[in-house]
CSV table of C-alpha atoms and ligand atoms in Angstrom, one decimal:
chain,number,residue,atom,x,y,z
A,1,UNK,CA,92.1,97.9,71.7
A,2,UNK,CA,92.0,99.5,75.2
A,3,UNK,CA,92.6,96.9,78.2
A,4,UNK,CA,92.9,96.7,81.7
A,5,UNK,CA,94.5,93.6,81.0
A,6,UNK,CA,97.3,91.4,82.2
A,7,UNK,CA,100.6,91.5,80.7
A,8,UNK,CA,100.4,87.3,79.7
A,9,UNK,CA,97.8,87.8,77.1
A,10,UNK,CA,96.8,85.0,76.7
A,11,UNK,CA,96.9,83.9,80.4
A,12,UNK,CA,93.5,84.7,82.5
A,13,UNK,CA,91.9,82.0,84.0
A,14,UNK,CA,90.3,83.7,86.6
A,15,UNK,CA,87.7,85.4,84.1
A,16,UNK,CA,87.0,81.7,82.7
A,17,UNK,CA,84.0,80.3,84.5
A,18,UNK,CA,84.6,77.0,83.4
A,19,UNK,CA,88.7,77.0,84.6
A,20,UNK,CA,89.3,74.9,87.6
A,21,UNK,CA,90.5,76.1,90.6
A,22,UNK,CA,94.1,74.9,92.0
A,23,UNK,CA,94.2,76.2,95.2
A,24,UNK,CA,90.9,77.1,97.3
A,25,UNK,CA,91.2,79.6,100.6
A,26,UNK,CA,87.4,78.7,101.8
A,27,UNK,CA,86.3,81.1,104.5
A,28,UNK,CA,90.0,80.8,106.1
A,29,UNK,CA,90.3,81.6,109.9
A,30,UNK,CA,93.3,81.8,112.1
A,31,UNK,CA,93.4,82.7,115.6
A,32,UNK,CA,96.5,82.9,118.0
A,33,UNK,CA,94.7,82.7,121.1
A,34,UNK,CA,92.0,85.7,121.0
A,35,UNK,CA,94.0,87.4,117.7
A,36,UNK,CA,92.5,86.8,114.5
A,37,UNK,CA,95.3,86.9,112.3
A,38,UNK,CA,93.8,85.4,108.9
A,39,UNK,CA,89.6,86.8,109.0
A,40,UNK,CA,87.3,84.1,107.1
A,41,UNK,CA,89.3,84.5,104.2
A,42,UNK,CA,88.1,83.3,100.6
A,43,UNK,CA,91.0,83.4,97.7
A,44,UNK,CA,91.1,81.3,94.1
A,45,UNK,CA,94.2,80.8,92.4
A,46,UNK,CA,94.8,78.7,89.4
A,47,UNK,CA,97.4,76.6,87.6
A,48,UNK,CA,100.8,78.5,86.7
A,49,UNK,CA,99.4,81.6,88.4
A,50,UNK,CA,102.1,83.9,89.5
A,51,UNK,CA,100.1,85.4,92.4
A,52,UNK,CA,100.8,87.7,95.0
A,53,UNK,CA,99.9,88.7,98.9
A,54,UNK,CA,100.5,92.3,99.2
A,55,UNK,CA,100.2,94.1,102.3
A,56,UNK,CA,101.9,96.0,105.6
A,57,UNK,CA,103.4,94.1,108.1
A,58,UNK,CA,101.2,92.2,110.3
A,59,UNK,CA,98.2,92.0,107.7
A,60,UNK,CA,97.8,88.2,108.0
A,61,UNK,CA,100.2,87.4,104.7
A,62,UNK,CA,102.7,84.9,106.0
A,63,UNK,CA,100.3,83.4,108.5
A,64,UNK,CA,98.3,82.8,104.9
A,65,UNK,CA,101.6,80.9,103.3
A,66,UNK,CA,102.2,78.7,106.5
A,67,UNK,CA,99.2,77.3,106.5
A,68,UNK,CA,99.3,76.7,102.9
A,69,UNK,CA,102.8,74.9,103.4
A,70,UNK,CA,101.5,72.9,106.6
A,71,UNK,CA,103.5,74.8,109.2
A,72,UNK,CA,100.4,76.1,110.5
A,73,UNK,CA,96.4,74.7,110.9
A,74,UNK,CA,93.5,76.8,110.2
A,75,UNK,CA,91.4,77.9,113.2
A,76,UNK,CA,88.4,77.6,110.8
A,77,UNK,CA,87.7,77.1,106.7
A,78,UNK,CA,89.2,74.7,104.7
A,79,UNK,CA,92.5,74.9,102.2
A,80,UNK,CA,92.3,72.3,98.8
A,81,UNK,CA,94.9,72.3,96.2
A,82,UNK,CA,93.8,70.4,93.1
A,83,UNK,CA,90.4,69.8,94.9
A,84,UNK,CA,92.3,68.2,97.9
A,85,UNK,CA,91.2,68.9,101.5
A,86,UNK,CA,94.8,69.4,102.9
A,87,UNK,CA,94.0,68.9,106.9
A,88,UNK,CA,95.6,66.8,108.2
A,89,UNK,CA,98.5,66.6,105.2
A,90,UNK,CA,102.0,67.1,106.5
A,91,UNK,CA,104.5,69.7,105.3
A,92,UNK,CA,106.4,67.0,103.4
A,93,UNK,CA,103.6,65.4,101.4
A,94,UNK,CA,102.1,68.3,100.1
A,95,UNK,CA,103.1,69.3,96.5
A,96,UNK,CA,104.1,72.7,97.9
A,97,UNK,CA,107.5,73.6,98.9
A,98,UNK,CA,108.9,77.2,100.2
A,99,UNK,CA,111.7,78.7,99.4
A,100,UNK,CA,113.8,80.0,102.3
A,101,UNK,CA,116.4,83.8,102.4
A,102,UNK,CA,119.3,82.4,101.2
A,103,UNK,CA,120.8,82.3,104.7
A,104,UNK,CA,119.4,79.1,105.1
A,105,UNK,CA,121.8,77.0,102.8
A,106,UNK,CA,124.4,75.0,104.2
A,107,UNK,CA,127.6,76.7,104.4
A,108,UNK,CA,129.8,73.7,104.4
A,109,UNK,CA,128.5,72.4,101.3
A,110,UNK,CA,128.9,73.1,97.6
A,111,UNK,CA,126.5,74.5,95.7
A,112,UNK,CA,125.8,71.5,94.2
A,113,UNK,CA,125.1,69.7,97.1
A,114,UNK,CA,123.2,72.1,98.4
A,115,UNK,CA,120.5,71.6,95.8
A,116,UNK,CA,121.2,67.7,95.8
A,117,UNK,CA,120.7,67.6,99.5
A,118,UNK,CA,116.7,67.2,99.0
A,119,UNK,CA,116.8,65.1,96.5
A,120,UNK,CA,119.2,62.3,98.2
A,121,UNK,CA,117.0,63.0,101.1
A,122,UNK,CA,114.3,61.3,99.1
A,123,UNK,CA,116.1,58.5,97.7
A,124,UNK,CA,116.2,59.1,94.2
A,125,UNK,CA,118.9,57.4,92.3
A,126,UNK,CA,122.4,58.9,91.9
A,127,UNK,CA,122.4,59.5,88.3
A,128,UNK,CA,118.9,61.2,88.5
A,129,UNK,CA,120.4,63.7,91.1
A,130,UNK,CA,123.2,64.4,88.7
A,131,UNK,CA,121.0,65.2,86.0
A,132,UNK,CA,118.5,67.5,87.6
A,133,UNK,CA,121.3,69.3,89.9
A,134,UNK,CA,123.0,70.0,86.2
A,135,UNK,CA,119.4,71.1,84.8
A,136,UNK,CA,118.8,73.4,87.9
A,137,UNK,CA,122.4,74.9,87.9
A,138,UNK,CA,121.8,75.6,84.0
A,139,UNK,CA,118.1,77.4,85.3
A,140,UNK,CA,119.8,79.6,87.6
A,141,UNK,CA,123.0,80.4,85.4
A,142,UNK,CA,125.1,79.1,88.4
A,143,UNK,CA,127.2,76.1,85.9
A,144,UNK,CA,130.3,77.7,86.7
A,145,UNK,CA,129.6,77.6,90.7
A,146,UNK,CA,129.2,74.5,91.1
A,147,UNK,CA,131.7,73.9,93.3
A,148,UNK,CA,131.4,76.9,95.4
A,149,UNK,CA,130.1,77.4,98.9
A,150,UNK,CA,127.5,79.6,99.7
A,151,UNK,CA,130.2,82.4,101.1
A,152,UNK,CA,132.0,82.3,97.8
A,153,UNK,CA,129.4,83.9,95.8
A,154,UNK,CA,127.6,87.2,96.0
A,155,UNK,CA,124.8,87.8,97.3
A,156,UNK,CA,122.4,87.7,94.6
A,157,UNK,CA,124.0,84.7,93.6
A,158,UNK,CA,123.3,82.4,97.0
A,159,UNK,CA,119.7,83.8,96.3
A,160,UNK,CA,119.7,81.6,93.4
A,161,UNK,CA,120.8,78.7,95.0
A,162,UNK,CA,118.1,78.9,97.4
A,163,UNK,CA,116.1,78.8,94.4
A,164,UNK,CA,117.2,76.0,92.4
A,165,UNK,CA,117.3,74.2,95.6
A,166,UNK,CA,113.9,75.1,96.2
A,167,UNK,CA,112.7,73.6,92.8
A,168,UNK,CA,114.8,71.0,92.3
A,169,UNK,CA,112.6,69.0,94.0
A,170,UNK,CA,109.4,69.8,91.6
A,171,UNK,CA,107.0,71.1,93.3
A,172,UNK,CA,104.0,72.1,92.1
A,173,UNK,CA,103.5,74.9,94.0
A,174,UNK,CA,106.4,77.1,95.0
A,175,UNK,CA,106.1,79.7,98.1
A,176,UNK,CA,108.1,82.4,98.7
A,177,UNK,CA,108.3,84.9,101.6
A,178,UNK,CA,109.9,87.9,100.8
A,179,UNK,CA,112.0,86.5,98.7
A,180,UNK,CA,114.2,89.1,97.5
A,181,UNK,CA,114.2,91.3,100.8
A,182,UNK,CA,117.8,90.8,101.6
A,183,UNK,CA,118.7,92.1,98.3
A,184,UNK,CA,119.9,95.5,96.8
A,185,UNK,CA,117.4,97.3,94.4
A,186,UNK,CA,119.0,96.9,91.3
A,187,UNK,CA,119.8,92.8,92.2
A,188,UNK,CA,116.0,92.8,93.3
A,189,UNK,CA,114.8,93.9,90.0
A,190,UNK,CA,117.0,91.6,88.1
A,191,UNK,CA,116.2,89.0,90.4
A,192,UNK,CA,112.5,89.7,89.9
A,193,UNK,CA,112.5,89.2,85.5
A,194,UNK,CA,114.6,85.9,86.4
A,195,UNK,CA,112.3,84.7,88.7
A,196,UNK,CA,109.4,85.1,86.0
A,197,UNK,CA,111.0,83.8,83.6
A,198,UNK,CA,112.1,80.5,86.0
A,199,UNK,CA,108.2,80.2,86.6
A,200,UNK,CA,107.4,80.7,83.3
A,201,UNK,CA,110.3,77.6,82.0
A,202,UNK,CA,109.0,75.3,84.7
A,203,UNK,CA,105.4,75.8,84.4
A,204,UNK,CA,104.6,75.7,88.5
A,205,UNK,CA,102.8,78.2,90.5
A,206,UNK,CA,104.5,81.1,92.4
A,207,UNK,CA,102.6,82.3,95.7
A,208,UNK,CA,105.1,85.1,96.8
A,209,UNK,CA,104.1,87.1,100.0
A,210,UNK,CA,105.9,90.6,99.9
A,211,UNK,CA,105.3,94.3,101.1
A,212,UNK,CA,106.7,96.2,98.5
A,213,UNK,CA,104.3,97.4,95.9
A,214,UNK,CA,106.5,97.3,92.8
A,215,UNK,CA,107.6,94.0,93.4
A,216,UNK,CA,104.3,92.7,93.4
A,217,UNK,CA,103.2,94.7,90.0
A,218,UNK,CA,106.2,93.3,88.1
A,219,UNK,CA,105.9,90.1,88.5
A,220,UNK,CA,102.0,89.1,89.6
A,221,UNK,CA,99.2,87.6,87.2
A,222,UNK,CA,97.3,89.0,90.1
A,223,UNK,CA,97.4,90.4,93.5
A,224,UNK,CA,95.4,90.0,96.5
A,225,UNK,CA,95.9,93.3,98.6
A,226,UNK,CA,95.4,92.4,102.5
A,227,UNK,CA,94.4,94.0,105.5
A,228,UNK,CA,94.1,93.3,109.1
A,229,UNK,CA,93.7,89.5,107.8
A,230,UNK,CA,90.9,90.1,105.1
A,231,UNK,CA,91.4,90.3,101.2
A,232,UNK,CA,90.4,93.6,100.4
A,233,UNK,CA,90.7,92.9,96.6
A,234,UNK,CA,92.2,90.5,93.9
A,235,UNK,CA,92.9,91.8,90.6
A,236,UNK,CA,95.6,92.1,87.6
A,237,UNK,CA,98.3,94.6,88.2
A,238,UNK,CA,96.7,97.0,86.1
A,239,UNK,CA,93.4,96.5,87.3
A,240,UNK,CA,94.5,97.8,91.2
A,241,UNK,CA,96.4,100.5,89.8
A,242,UNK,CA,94.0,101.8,87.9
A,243,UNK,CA,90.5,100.4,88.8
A,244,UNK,CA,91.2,100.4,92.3
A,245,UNK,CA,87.6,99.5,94.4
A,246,UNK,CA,88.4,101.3,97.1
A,247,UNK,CA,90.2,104.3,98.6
A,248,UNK,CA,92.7,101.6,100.8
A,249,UNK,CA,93.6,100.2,97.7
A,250,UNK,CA,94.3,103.7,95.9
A,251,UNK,CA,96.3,104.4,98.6
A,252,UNK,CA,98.5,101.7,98.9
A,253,UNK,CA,99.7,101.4,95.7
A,254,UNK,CA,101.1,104.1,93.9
A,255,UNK,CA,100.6,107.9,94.3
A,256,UNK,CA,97.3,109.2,93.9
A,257,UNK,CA,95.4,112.1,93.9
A,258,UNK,CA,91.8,112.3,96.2
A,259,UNK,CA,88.7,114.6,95.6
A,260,UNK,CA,86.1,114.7,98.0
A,261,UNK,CA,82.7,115.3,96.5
A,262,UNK,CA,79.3,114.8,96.2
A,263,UNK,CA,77.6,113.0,93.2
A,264,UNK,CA,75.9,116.4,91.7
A,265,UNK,CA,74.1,114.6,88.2
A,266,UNK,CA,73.9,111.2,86.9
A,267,UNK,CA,73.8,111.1,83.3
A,268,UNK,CA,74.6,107.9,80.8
A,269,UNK,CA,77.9,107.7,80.8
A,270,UNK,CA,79.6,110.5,82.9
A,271,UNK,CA,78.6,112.0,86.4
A,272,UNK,CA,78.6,115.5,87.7
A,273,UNK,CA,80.8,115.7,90.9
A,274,UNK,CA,80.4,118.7,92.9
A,275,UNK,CA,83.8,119.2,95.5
A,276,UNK,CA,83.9,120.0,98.7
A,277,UNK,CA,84.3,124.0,98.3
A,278,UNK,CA,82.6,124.1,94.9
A,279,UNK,CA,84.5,123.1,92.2
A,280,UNK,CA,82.5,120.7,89.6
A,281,UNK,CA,84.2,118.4,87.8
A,282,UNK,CA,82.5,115.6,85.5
A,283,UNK,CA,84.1,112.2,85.3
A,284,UNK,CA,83.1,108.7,84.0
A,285,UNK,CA,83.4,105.5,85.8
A,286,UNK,CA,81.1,106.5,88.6
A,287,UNK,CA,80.1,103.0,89.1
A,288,UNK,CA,77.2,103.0,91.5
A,289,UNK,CA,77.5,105.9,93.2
A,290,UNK,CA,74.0,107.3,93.2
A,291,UNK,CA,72.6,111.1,93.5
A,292,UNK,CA,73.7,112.9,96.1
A,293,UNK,CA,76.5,110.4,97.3
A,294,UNK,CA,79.3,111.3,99.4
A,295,UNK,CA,82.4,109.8,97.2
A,296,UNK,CA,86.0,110.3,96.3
A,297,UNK,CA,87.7,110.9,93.5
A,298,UNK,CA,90.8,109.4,92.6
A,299,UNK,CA,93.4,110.2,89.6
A,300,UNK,CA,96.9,109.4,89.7
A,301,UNK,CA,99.6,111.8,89.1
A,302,UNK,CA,100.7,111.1,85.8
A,303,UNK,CA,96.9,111.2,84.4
A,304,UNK,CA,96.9,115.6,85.8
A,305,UNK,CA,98.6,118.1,83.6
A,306,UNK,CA,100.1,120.8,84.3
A,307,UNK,CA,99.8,123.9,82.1
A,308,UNK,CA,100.5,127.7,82.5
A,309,UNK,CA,97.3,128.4,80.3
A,310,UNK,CA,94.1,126.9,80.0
A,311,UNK,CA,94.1,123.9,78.1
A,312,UNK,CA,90.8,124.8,74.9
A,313,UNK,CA,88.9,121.4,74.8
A,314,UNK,CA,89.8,120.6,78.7
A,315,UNK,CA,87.1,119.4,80.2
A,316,UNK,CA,88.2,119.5,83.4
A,317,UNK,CA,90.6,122.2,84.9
A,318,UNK,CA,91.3,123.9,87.8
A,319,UNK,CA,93.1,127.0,88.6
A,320,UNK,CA,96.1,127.1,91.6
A,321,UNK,CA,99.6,127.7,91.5
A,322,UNK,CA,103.1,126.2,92.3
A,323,UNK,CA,103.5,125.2,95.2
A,324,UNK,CA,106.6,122.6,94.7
A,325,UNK,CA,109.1,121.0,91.6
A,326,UNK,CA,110.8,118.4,91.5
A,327,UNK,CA,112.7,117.7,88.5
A,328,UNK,CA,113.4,113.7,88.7
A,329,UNK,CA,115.0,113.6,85.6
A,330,UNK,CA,112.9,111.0,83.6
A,331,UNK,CA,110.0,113.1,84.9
A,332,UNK,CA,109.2,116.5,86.7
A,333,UNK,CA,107.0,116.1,89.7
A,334,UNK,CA,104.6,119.3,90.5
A,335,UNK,CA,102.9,120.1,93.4
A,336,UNK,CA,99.8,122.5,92.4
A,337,UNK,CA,97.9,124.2,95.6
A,338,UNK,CA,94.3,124.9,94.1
A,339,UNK,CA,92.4,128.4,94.6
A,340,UNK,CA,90.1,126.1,96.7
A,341,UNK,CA,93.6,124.8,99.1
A,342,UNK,CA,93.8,121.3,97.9
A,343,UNK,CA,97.3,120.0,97.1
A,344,UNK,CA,97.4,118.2,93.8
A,345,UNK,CA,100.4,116.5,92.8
A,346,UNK,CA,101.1,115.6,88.8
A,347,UNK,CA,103.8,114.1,87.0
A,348,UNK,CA,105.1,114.8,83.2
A,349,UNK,CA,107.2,112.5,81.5
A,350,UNK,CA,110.2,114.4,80.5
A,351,UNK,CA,109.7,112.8,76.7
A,352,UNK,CA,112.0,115.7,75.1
A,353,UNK,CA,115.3,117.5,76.7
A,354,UNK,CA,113.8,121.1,76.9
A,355,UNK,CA,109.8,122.2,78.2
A,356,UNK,CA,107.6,124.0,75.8
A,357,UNK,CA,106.1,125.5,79.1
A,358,UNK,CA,108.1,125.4,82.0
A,359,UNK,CA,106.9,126.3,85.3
A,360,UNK,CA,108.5,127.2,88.4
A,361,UNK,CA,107.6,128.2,91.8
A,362,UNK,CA,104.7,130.3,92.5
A,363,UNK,CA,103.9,130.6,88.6
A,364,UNK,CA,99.8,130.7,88.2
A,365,UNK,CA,99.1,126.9,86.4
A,366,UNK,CA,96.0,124.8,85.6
A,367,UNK,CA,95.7,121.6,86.2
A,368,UNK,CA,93.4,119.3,83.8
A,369,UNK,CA,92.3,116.2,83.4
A,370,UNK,CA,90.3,113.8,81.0
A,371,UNK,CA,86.6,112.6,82.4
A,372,UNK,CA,87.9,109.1,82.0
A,373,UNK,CA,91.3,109.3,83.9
A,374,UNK,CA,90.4,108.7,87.3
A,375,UNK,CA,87.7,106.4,89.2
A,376,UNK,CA,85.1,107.5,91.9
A,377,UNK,CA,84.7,105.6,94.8
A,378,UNK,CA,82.2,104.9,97.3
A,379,UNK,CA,84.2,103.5,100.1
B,401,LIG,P1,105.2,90.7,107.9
B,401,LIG,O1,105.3,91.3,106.6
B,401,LIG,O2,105.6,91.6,109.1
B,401,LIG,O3,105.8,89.4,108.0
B,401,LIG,P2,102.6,89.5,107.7
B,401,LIG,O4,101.5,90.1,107.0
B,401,LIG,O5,103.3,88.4,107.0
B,401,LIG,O6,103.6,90.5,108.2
B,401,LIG,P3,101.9,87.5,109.7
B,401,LIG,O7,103.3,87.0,110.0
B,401,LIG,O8,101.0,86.7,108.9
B,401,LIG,O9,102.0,89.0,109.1
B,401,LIG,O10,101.2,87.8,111.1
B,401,LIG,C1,99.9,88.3,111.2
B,401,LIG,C2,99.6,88.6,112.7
B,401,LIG,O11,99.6,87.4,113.4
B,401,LIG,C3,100.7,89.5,113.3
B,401,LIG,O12,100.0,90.5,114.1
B,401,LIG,C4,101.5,88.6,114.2
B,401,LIG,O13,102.0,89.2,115.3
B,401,LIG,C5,100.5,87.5,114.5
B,401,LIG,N1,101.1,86.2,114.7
B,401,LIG,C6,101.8,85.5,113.7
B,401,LIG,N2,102.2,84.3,114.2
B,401,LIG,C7,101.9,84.3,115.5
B,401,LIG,C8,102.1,83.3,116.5
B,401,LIG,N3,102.7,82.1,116.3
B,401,LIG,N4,101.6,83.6,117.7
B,401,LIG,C9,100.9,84.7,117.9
B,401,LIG,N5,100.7,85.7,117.0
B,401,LIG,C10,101.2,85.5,115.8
């Protein structure tokens, strides 16, 4: 079966019109002074979603969580969670806590007490604090820290006492800003898995806000990419990497590939493109660009091949030559310029030790594609 699909199979509320929505953006404004940081913003996310605000700095994205959290009132629009208006509801009553860079714990107490310290806040009963500190500690692998401080542990490990602290409280709705920024790579991806699989154990809802691309693919139901204060589109991982709407989106995530054209023939189910100096390529998923439409399009490099003769059922290839290698090991990058100037860049797996048909620099190569391995877009 072919899918665009998330990687929860069976999780996809948002293309259920009958599933409720759990937290409502509704035309969201928020000026400071005569800025608009957040622009009439709409956004839906649902029970147990693991969603993500992707975006460059300055987009709007934390000035989204704070007023989600309470820190921060809309200039216009409304926020509900669970059908709630929440104006006028203080941080501290809403069912929506945020976790804080692990920099924020209390250096002078154990871990332990760290993640009590909310909880006795509240009042709850000593023995219920001892039971969910030892379930938290036991979510986070930390048993054995217990009676650490924060400067005793690594850094990846204060990250997940932030957490558990976090959580302890049950919330139904956790936010996190950047939550793994202060990490190293390697701890950032390991951090990532655990945190799905924490969100997954405890059922809540993740709002993350983050700028890095690959964070928000590995671990988001769905994304929301943002700029200058505006959704520009909400979709499944897979969906903005590969059906992106638009040629911001392309951009922003991932490496990609752009042809400028002109729609040249509609026909059922592919289109004709004619390119800038000539070329004609023909490509499905044209969506609604009409005749004669100015358009771009897009293929990412990984869809391109690379080939020192012409491939026999190719239905699309172009002639150029090697401009650039790079051998990555798990894959060799290429940089092809085509007879017409263009700059394509393509990516082969490096599946076997040895090439079948290696190319080097300045060698004569083809590039091809399938109709179906790129999208065309009309803004
Ligand atoms: P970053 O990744 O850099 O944190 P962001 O997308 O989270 O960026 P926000 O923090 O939401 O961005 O800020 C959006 C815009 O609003 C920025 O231009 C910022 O300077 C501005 N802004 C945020 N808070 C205030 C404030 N209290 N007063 C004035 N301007 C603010």
């Amino acid at each position: 079966m072919k899918s665009l699909g998330s990687i929860r199979r069976d999780f996809a509320p948002w293309n259920d019109p009958n599933a409720k929505p759990y937290i409502q953006f509704d035309k969201v404004t928020k000026k400071f002074g005569d800025f608009t940081a957040v622009n009439n913003l709409s956004l839906t996310i649902f029970e147990r979603e693991f969603f993500a605000l992707l975006g460059a700095s300055g987009c709007g994205k934390s000035t989204l969580l704070r007023m989600l959290a309470g820190f921060e009132q809309p200039t216009a629009g409304r926020i509900l969670l669970d059908g709630q208006d929440l104006r006028g509801i203080p941080p501290y009553r809403r069912p929506v806590n945020m976790m804080f860079q692990s920099y924020a714990l209390f250096p002078h107490m154990t871990v332990e007490k760290n993640i009590a310290f909310g909880l006795k806040q509240e009042g709850m009963p000593a023995s219920d604090i001892e039971k969910r500190v030892a379930e938290m500690l036991r979510l986070v692998k930390l048993e054995q820290f217990a009676k650490r401080k924060p400067h005793q542990l690594s850094g990846g490990q204060r990250q997940r006492v932030a957490l558990a602290r976090s959580v302890a409280k049950r919330p139904k709705v956790l936010l996190l800003d950047e939550p793994l920024g202060a990490l190293d790579k390697k701890l950032r991806e390991e951090t990532q898995f655990e945190l799905m699989d924490l969100q997954q154990e405890l059922g809540l809802t993740f709002v993350v806000v983050t700028h890095d691309q690959e964070e928000a693919m590995t671990m988001a139901d769905r994304i929301a990419i943002m700029d200058k204060g505006e959704v520009v589109q909400v979709a499944t991982p897979a969906e903005i990497y590969e059906a992106p709407t638009s040629r911001f989106v392309a951009h922003f995530v991932g490496n990609v590939n752009m042809f400028e054209g002109k729609v040249a023939e509609r026909a059922a189910n592919t289109t004709r493109i004619t390119g800038a100096t000539g070329a004609q390529i023909v490509v499905e998923n044209a969506a609604d660009a009409a005749n004669g439409a100015d358009i771009v399009f897009a293929i990412r490099p990984e869809k391109i091949k690379v080939s020192s003769k012409k491939p026999a059922d190719a239905v699309n290839a172009l002639q150029g030559e090697v401009y650039d290698v790079a051998y990555l090991g798990d894959m060799t990058v290429y940089h092809i310029k085509l007879d017409d100037g263009q700059i394509v860049r393509a990516s082969a797996l490096n599946a076997s030790r040895v090439t079948e048909d290696p190319l080097t620099w300045n060698d004569r190569a083809w590039v091809s594609f399938r109709p179906d391995a790129g999208v065309v877009l009309t803004r």
